[in-house]
Short mmCIF file of C-alpha atoms and ligand atoms in Angstrom, two decimals:
data_model
loop_
_atom_site.label_atom_id
_atom_site.label_comp_id
_atom_site.label_asym_id
_atom_site.label_seq_id
_atom_site.Cartn_x
_atom_site.Cartn_y
_atom_site.Cartn_z
CA MET E 236 0.00 0.00 0.00
CA LYS E 237 1.23 3.48 -0.89
CA ALA E 238 0.28 7.01 0.06
CA LYS E 239 1.38 10.48 -0.98
CA ILE E 240 1.89 13.32 1.44
CA SER E 241 3.09 16.75 0.26
CA GLY E 242 4.77 15.16 -2.76
CA LYS E 243 6.52 12.45 -0.73
CA THR E 244 5.81 8.73 -0.62
CA LEU E 245 4.83 6.69 2.43
CA GLU E 246 4.78 2.99 1.66
CA LEU E 247 3.97 -0.28 3.44
CA ILE E 248 5.49 -3.54 2.21
CA LEU E 249 5.91 -7.10 3.44
CA GLY E 250 9.59 -8.01 3.57
CA ASP E 251 12.97 -8.20 5.24
CA ILE E 252 14.47 -4.83 6.12
CA THR E 253 18.04 -6.11 5.74
CA GLU E 254 17.45 -6.38 1.97
CA GLN E 255 16.36 -2.77 1.47
CA ALA E 256 18.39 -0.43 -0.72
CA THR E 257 17.09 2.75 0.93
CA ASP E 258 19.76 5.27 2.03
CA ALA E 259 19.05 4.45 5.65
CA ILE E 260 17.34 1.66 7.56
CA ALA E 261 16.10 1.97 11.11
CA ASN E 262 16.82 -0.75 13.65
CA ALA E 263 14.70 -1.65 16.69
CA ALA E 264 17.57 -1.55 19.17
CA ASN E 265 17.90 -1.56 22.97
CA SER E 266 19.26 1.34 24.99
CA ARG E 267 22.62 -0.33 25.56
CA LEU E 268 22.97 -0.83 21.78
CA ALA E 269 24.06 -4.32 22.79
CA GLY E 270 22.48 -6.21 19.90
CA GLY E 271 19.81 -8.82 20.46
CA GLY E 272 17.22 -10.92 18.67
CA GLY E 273 14.47 -9.97 16.23
CA VAL E 274 15.22 -7.34 13.64
CA ASP E 275 18.25 -6.15 15.62
CA GLY E 276 19.87 -9.59 15.37
CA ALA E 277 19.05 -9.84 11.65
CA ILE E 278 20.54 -6.39 10.92
CA HIS E 279 23.74 -7.12 12.86
CA ARG E 280 24.18 -10.51 11.13
CA ALA E 281 23.67 -9.03 7.68
CA ALA E 282 25.82 -5.94 8.28
CA GLY E 283 28.78 -7.73 9.84
CA PRO E 284 30.91 -6.90 12.90
CA THR E 285 31.61 -3.24 12.10
CA LEU E 286 28.09 -2.43 13.28
CA ALA E 287 28.61 -3.84 16.79
CA ASN E 288 31.98 -2.08 17.00
CA GLU E 289 30.43 1.27 16.13
CA CYS E 290 27.58 0.68 18.57
CA ALA E 291 30.06 -0.17 21.33
CA ARG E 292 31.95 3.07 20.64
CA ILE E 293 28.73 5.09 20.92
CA GLY E 294 27.86 3.18 24.09
CA GLY E 295 24.10 3.67 24.35
CA CYS E 296 20.99 5.61 23.39
CA PRO E 297 18.06 6.75 25.54
CA THR E 298 14.63 5.24 24.98
CA GLY E 299 12.66 7.42 22.55
CA SER E 300 15.71 8.42 20.52
CA ALA E 301 18.12 7.01 17.91
CA VAL E 302 21.79 7.09 16.90
CA ALA E 303 23.41 6.63 13.49
CA THR E 304 26.13 4.23 12.39
CA GLY E 305 27.41 3.07 9.03
CA ALA E 306 25.78 -0.01 7.55
CA GLY E 307 28.65 -2.49 6.99
CA ASN E 308 27.73 -5.00 4.30
CA LEU E 309 24.14 -3.81 3.92
CA LYS E 310 22.95 -2.00 0.79
CA ALA E 311 21.90 1.00 2.89
CA ARG E 312 24.43 3.72 3.78
CA TYR E 313 23.33 4.18 7.38
CA VAL E 314 21.65 2.28 10.17
CA PHE E 315 19.70 4.39 12.65
CA HIS E 316 19.48 2.46 15.90
CA ALA E 317 16.15 3.54 17.35
CA VAL E 318 15.16 2.60 20.87
CA GLY E 319 11.43 2.14 21.31
CA PRO E 320 9.76 1.72 24.69
CA ILE E 321 8.98 -1.58 26.39
CA TRP E 322 5.16 -1.73 26.75
CA ARG E 323 4.21 -1.26 30.42
CA GLY E 324 0.47 -0.81 30.06
CA GLY E 325 0.36 2.55 28.28
CA GLY E 326 0.71 4.90 31.25
CA GLN E 327 4.49 5.26 31.08
CA ASP E 328 4.70 7.69 28.14
CA GLU E 329 5.02 4.78 25.73
CA ALA E 330 3.30 6.60 22.83
CA LYS E 331 5.48 9.70 23.25
CA LEU E 332 8.64 7.59 23.44
CA LEU E 333 7.68 5.52 20.39
CA ALA E 334 6.94 8.67 18.37
CA GLY E 335 10.26 10.13 19.56
CA ALA E 336 12.21 7.14 18.26
CA TYR E 337 10.67 7.56 14.78
CA ARG E 338 11.09 11.35 14.85
CA LYS E 339 14.79 11.12 15.68
CA CYS E 340 15.34 8.72 12.76
CA LEU E 341 13.74 11.23 10.40
CA GLU E 342 15.88 14.02 11.84
CA LEU E 343 18.99 11.89 11.30
CA ALA E 344 17.84 11.17 7.73
CA GLU E 345 17.56 14.91 7.01
CA GLU E 346 20.90 15.60 8.69
CA LYS E 347 22.61 12.99 6.53
CA SER E 348 20.82 14.04 3.33
CA CYS E 349 19.06 10.70 2.88
CA LYS E 350 16.46 10.48 0.13
CA SER E 351 14.84 7.34 1.50
CA ILE E 352 14.49 5.46 4.76
CA ALA E 353 13.08 2.07 5.75
CA PHE E 354 11.51 1.30 9.14
CA PRO E 355 10.60 -1.93 10.90
CA SER E 356 7.67 -2.02 13.31
CA ILE E 357 9.57 -0.74 16.35
CA SER E 358 8.57 -2.11 19.80
CA THR E 359 5.91 -4.58 18.58
CA GLY E 360 8.06 -7.73 18.96
CA VAL E 361 9.98 -8.45 22.16
CA TYR E 362 8.92 -5.06 23.60
CA ALA E 363 5.22 -6.10 23.31
CA TYR E 364 3.70 -2.75 22.27
CA PRO E 365 0.14 -3.52 21.08
CA LEU E 366 0.30 -3.69 17.30
CA GLU E 367 -2.71 -1.53 16.36
CA GLN E 368 -1.66 1.26 18.70
CA ALA E 369 1.98 1.12 17.62
CA ALA E 370 0.97 1.25 13.93
CA SER E 371 -1.11 4.35 14.54
CA VAL E 372 1.68 6.14 16.45
CA ALA E 373 4.34 5.14 13.92
CA LEU E 374 2.41 6.22 10.84
CA GLY E 375 1.09 9.39 12.47
CA GLU E 376 4.60 10.53 13.37
CA VAL E 377 6.25 9.58 10.07
CA ALA E 378 3.46 11.24 8.06
CA GLU E 379 3.76 14.41 10.14
CA GLN E 380 7.53 14.60 9.67
CA LEU E 381 7.28 13.86 5.92
CA ALA E 382 4.69 16.62 5.56
CA ARG E 383 7.01 19.09 7.31
CA SER E 384 10.22 18.04 5.62
CA ALA E 385 11.81 20.57 3.30
CA GLY E 386 14.94 18.46 2.79
CA LYS E 387 15.89 15.65 0.44
CA LEU E 388 13.86 12.93 2.09
CA HIS E 389 11.11 11.84 -0.27
CA ARG E 390 10.32 8.23 0.61
CA ALA E 391 9.67 6.37 3.86
CA VAL E 392 8.86 2.68 3.68
CA PHE E 393 7.69 0.39 6.47
CA VAL E 394 9.11 -3.08 5.87
CA LEU E 395 6.83 -5.41 7.80
CA PHE E 396 7.81 -8.95 8.52
CA ASP E 397 4.49 -10.79 8.66
CA GLY E 398 0.94 -10.52 7.33
CA ALA E 399 -0.64 -9.55 10.65
CA THR E 400 1.75 -6.62 11.07
CA LEU E 401 1.21 -5.47 7.48
CA ALA E 402 -2.58 -5.69 7.95
CA ALA E 403 -2.44 -3.59 11.14
CA TYR E 404 -0.35 -0.90 9.41
CA GLU E 405 -2.72 -0.91 6.39
CA THR E 406 -5.70 -0.35 8.69
CA ALA E 407 -3.85 2.44 10.50
CA LEU E 408 -2.86 4.10 7.20
CA ARG E 409 -6.49 4.05 5.96
CA GLU E 410 -7.55 5.59 9.27
CA LEU E 411 -4.85 8.28 8.97
CA ALA E 412 -5.98 9.08 5.41
CA ARG E 413 -9.45 9.76 6.79
CA LYS E 414 -8.00 12.21 9.33
CA ARG E 415 -5.39 13.99 7.23
CA LYS E 416 -6.55 15.88 4.18
CA ASP E 417 -2.94 16.15 2.92
CA LEU E 418 -2.48 12.35 2.78
CA GLN E 419 -3.83 10.50 -0.26
CA LEU E 420 -3.82 6.73 -0.70
CA ASP E 421 -2.60 5.61 -4.14
N1 AR6 U 521 12.86 -7.26 8.78
C1 AR6 U 521 11.80 -6.54 9.18
N2 AR6 U 521 11.17 -6.75 10.36
C2 AR6 U 521 11.63 -7.73 11.15
C3 AR6 U 521 12.74 -8.54 10.81
C4 AR6 U 521 13.38 -8.27 9.55
N3 AR6 U 521 14.44 -8.96 9.13
N4 AR6 U 521 12.95 -9.43 11.82
C5 AR6 U 521 12.00 -9.21 12.75
N5 AR6 U 521 11.18 -8.19 12.35
P1 AR6 U 521 11.69 -6.84 17.60
P2 AR6 U 521 11.27 -4.64 19.54
C6 AR6 U 521 10.02 -7.60 13.02
O1 AR6 U 521 11.43 -7.86 18.66
O2 AR6 U 521 9.91 -5.14 19.91
C7 AR6 U 521 15.87 -6.97 20.30
O3 AR6 U 521 16.41 -8.03 21.01
C8 AR6 U 521 9.32 -8.39 14.08
O4 AR6 U 521 8.49 -9.41 13.51
O5 AR6 U 521 12.82 -7.08 16.68
O6 AR6 U 521 11.46 -3.17 19.32
C9 AR6 U 521 16.56 -5.63 20.59
O7 AR6 U 521 17.93 -5.79 20.88
C10 AR6 U 521 8.49 -7.29 14.74
O8 AR6 U 521 7.32 -7.03 13.96
O9 AR6 U 521 11.90 -5.37 18.25
C11 AR6 U 521 15.79 -5.12 21.78
O10 AR6 U 521 16.30 -5.64 22.99
C12 AR6 U 521 9.39 -6.06 14.64
O11 AR6 U 521 10.42 -6.43 13.70
C13 AR6 U 521 14.39 -5.63 21.54
O12 AR6 U 521 14.52 -6.79 20.72
C14 AR6 U 521 10.05 -5.61 15.93
O13 AR6 U 521 10.34 -6.72 16.76
C15 AR6 U 521 13.55 -4.63 20.79
O14 AR6 U 521 12.22 -5.11 20.72
#
């Protein structure tokens, strides 16, 4: 599914983020940048050891933010290690922190003159953020930042790993298109 927002593209696809040729890919990391399972493990395996070395040099990242490294053997130029919140029931600023993680990735993309960026569904695996709510926060934030962007960034793609996640993001994107007059579904 694809949408346009102020001349830029917001796209949802089923796939493996490690295979994307966007300028940057976002990782769902932990605040120690220590590597782990899920998409983080897949990105580190595909990128090779330079990624862990760079992460170790940086040392950590607060929840709700992101840091940039190179991308080793990946096709992308940068990996933005974004730290989403662990779901603790919704009363611990989870939505704000999740939006912050996406926002920082988009700021890094602008800073590094990226034309395109790929995102996984941050926090909805091991961190147990409810999928429908996470999809709505993620798409709302990325759409808002794309609408505001005056830089080079013209495409953001969510690379979703299974059908249920893709379906939740599709529902959230349709809902967002009903709310935002500047967002048109293709
Ligand atoms: N491409 C795209 N999405 C993927 C891939 C892939 N190759 N592999 C998994 N996913 P998770 P979190 C999806 O658990 O909830 C790690 O150990 C997956 O199906 O990777 O933010 C970190 O080190 C799910 O939809 O991230 C942290 O400690 C989504 O990616 C912690 O997990 C996110 O699931 C972060 O947990």
